[in-house]
mmCIF file of C-alpha atoms in Angstrom:
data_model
loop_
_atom_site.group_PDB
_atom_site.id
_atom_site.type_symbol
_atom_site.label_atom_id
_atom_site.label_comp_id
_atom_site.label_asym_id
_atom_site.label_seq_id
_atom_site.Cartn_x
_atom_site.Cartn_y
_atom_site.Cartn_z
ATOM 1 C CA UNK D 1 -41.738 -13.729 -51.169
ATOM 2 C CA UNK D 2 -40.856 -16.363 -53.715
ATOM 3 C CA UNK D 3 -38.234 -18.083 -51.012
ATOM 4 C CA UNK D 4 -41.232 -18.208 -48.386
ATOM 5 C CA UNK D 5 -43.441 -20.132 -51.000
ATOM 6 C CA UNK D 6 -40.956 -22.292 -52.039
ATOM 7 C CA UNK D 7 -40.159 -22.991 -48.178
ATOM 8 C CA UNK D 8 -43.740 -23.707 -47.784
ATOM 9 C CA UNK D 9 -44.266 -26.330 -50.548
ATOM 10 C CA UNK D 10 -41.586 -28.110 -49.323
ATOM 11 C CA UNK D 11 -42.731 -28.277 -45.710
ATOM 12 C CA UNK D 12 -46.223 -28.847 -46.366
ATOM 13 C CA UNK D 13 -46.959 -30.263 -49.846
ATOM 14 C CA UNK D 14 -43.854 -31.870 -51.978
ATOM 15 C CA UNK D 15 -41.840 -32.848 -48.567
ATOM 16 C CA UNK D 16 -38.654 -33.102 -50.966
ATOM 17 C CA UNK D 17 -36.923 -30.170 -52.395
ATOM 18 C CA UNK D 18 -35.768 -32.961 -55.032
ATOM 19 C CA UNK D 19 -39.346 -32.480 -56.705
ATOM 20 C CA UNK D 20 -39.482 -28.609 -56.175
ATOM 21 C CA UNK D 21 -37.960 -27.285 -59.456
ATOM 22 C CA UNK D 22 -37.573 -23.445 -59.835
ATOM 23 C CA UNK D 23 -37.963 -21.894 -63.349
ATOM 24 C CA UNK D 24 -37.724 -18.294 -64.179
ATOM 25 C CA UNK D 25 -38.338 -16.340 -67.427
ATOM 26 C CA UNK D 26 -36.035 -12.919 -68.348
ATOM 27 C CA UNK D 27 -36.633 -10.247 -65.065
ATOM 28 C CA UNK D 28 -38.257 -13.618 -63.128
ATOM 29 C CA UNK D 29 -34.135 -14.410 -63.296
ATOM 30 C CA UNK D 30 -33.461 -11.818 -60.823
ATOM 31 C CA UNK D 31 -35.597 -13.347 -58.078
ATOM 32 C CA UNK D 32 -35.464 -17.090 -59.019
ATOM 33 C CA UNK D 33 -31.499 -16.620 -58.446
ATOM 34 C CA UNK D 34 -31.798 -14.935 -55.379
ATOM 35 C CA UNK D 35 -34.146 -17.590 -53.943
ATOM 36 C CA UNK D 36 -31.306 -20.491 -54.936
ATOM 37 C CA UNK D 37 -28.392 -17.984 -54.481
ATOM 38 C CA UNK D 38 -30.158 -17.727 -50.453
ATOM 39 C CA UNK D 39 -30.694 -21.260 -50.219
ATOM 40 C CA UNK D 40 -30.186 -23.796 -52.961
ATOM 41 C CA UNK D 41 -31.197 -26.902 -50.500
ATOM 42 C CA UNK D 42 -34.751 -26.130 -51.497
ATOM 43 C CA UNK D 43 -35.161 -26.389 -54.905
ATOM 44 C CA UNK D 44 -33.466 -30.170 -56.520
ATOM 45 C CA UNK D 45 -33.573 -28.369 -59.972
ATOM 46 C CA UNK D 46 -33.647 -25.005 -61.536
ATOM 47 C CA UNK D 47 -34.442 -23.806 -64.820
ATOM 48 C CA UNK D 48 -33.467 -20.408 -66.250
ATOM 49 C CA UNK D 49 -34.845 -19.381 -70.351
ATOM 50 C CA UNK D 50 -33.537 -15.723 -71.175
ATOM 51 C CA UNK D 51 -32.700 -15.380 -67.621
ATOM 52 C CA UNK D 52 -31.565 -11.757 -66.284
ATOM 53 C CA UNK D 53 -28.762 -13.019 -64.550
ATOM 54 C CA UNK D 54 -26.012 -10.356 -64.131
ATOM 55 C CA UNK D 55 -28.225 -7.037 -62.498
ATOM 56 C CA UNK D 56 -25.016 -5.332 -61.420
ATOM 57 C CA UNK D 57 -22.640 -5.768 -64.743
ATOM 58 C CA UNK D 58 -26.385 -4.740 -67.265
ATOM 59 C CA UNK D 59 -27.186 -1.772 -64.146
ATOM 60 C CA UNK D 60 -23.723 -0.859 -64.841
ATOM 61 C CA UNK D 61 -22.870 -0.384 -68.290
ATOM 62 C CA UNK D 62 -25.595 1.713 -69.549
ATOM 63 C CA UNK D 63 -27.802 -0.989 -71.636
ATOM 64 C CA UNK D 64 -30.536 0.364 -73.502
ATOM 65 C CA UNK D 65 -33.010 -1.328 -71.717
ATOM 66 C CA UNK D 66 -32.004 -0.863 -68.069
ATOM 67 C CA UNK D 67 -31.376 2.565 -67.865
ATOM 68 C CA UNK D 68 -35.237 3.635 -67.408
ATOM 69 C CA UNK D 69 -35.093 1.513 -64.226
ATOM 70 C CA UNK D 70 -32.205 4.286 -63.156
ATOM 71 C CA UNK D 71 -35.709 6.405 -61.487
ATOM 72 C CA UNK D 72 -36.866 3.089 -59.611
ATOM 73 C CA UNK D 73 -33.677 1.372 -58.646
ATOM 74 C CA UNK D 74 -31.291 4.262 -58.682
ATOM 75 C CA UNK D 75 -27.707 4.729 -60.510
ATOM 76 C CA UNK D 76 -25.206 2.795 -59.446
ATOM 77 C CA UNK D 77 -22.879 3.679 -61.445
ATOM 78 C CA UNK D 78 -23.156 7.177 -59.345
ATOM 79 C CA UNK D 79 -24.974 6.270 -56.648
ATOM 80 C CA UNK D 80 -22.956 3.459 -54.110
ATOM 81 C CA UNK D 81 -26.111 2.973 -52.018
ATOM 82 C CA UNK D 82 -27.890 1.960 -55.054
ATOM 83 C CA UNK D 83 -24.936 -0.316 -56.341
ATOM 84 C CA UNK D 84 -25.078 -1.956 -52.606
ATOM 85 C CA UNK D 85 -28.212 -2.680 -53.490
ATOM 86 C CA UNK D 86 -28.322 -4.078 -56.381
ATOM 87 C CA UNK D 87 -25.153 -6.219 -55.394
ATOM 88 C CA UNK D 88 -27.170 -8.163 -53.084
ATOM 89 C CA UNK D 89 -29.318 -9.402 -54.873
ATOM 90 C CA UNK D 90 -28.186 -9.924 -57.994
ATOM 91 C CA UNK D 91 -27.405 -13.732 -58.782
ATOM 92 C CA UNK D 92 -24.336 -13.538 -60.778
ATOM 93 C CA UNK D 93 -22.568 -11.675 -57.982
ATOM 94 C CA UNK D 94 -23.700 -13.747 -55.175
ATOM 95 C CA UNK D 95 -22.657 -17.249 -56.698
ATOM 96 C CA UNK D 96 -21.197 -18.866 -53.799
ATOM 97 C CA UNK D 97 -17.731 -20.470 -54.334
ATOM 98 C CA UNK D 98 -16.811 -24.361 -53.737
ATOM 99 C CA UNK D 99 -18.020 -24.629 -50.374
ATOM 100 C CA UNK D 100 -21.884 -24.482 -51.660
ATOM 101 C CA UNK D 101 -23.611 -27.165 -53.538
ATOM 102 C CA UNK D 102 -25.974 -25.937 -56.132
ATOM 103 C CA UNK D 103 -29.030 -27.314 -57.681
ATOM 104 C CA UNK D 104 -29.486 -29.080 -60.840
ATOM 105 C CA UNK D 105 -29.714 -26.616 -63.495
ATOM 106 C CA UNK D 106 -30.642 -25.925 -67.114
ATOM 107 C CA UNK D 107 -29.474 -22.023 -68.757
ATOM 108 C CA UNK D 108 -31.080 -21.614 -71.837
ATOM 109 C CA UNK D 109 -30.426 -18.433 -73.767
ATOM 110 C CA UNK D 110 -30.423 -16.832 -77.494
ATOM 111 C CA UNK D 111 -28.085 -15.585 -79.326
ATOM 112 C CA UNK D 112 -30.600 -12.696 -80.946
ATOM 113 C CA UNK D 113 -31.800 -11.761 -77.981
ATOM 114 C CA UNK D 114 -32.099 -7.911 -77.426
ATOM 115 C CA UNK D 115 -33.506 -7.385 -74.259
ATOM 116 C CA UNK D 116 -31.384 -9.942 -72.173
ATOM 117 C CA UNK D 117 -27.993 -10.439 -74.162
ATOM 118 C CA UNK D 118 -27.418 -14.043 -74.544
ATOM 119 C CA UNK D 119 -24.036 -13.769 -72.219
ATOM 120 C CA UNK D 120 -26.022 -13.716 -69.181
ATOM 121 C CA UNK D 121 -26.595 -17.325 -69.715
ATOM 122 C CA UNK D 122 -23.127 -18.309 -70.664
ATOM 123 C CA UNK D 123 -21.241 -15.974 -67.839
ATOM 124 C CA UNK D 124 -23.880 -17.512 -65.113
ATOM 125 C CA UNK D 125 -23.049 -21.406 -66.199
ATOM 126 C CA UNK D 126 -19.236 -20.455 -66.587
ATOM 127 C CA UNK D 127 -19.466 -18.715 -63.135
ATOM 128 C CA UNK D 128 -20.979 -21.785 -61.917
ATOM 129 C CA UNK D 129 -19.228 -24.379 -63.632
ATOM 130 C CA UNK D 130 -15.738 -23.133 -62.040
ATOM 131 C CA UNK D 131 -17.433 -22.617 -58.442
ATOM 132 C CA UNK D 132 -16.227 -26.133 -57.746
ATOM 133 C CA UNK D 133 -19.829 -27.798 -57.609
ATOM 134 C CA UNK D 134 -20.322 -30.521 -59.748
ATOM 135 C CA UNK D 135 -20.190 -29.283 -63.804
ATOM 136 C CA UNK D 136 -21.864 -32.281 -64.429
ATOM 137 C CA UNK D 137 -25.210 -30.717 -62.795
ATOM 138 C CA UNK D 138 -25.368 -27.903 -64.781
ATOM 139 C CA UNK D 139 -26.285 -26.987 -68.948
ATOM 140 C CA UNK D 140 -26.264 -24.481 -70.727
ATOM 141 C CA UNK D 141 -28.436 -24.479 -74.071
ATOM 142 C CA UNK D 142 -28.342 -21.520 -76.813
ATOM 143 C CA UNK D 143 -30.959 -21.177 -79.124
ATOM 144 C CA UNK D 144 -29.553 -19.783 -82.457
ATOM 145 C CA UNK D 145 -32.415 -17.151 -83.406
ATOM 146 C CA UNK D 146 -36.118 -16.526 -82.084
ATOM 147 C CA UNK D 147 -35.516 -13.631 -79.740
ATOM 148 C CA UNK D 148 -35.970 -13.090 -76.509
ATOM 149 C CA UNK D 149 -39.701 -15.277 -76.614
ATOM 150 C CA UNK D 150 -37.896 -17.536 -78.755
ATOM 151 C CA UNK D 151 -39.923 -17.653 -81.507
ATOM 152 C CA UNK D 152 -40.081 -20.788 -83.722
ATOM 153 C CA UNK D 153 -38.441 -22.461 -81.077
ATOM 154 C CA UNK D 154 -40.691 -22.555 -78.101
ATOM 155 C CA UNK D 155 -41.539 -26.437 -78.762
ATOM 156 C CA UNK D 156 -38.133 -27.212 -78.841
ATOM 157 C CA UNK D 157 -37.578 -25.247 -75.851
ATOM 158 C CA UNK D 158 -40.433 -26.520 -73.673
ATOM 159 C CA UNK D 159 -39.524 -30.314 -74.753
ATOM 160 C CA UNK D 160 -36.261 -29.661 -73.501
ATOM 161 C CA UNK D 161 -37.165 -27.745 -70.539
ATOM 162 C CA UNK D 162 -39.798 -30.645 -69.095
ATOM 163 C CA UNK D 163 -37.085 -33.438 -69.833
ATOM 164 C CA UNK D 164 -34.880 -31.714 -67.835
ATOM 165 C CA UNK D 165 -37.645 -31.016 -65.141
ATOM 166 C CA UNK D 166 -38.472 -34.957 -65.563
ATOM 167 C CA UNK D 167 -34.814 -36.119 -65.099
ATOM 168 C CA UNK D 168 -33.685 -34.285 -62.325
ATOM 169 C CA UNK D 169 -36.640 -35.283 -60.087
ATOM 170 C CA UNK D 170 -35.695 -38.691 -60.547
ATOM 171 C CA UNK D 171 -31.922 -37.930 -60.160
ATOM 172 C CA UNK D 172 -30.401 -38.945 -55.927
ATOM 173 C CA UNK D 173 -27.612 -36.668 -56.060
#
């Protein structure tokens, strides 16, 4: 359980969530977001690249490539126990509203990419920017072209990516 670990580290090895930083790649998305959706006090940054972010809206309408998961997860657009499911986990959906401060974050997404459609980035960080926490904590970054493993840009990705990472463990607030 990727919340256990991450408690773990922090009681045992980095004793500050400031220097924990969370970073999830496409489906990874799905359970990095729960993890800071449960409890964003222990991670001081997160870092989402091609990020599946919305579960419920992509479970929903159909996409091409989330309809073969219909015989693992179930339908929900005609099953209700299976949206239930789905619901609760998903990290779009559970984005907490003003009362909840939220970890440093950096959503990087692009604009060709066909498996996880580059609005999954920008609806997450507009979700979160208008939550009430801080805008100032969170970025959003779109690649122009490369797909969804970025290709020709995964330098310019990583250097961005471990400047962020670099920053926000030095950051106190």
């Amino acid at each position: 359980d990727y919340h256990a670990c991450a408690q773990y580290l922090v009681d045992t090895i980095v004793k500050s969530p400031t220097q924990l930083t969370a970073k999830a790649f496409s489906a990874g998305g799905v359970t990095v977001g729960a993890a800071v959706n449960r409890s964003p006090e222990l991670f001081g940054s997160v870092v989402f690249v091609n990020a599946f972010l919305d579960v419920t809206t992509s479970m929903t309408t159909k996409m091409a490539l989330t309809e073969h998961e219909y015989d693992e997860w179930g339908d929900p657009t005609v099953d209700q126990k299976a949206a239930d499911l789905i619901a609760s986990y998903c990290p779009m959906t559970n984005l907490k509203s003003s009362d909840q401060t939220y970890p440093r974050m950096l959503i990087i997404g692009t604009l060709d990419d066909t498996n996880v459609p580059y609005w999954h980035a920008l609806s997450f960080h507009a979700k979160l920017s208008s939550s009430g926490d801080d805008p100032n904590r969170h970025f959003v970054y779109m690649v122009p072209q490369g797909g969804h493993h970025m290709h020709g840009s995964s330098l310019e990705v990583a250097s961005l990516t471990n400047a962020f990472i670099l920053q926000s463990s030095r950051s106190t607030d």
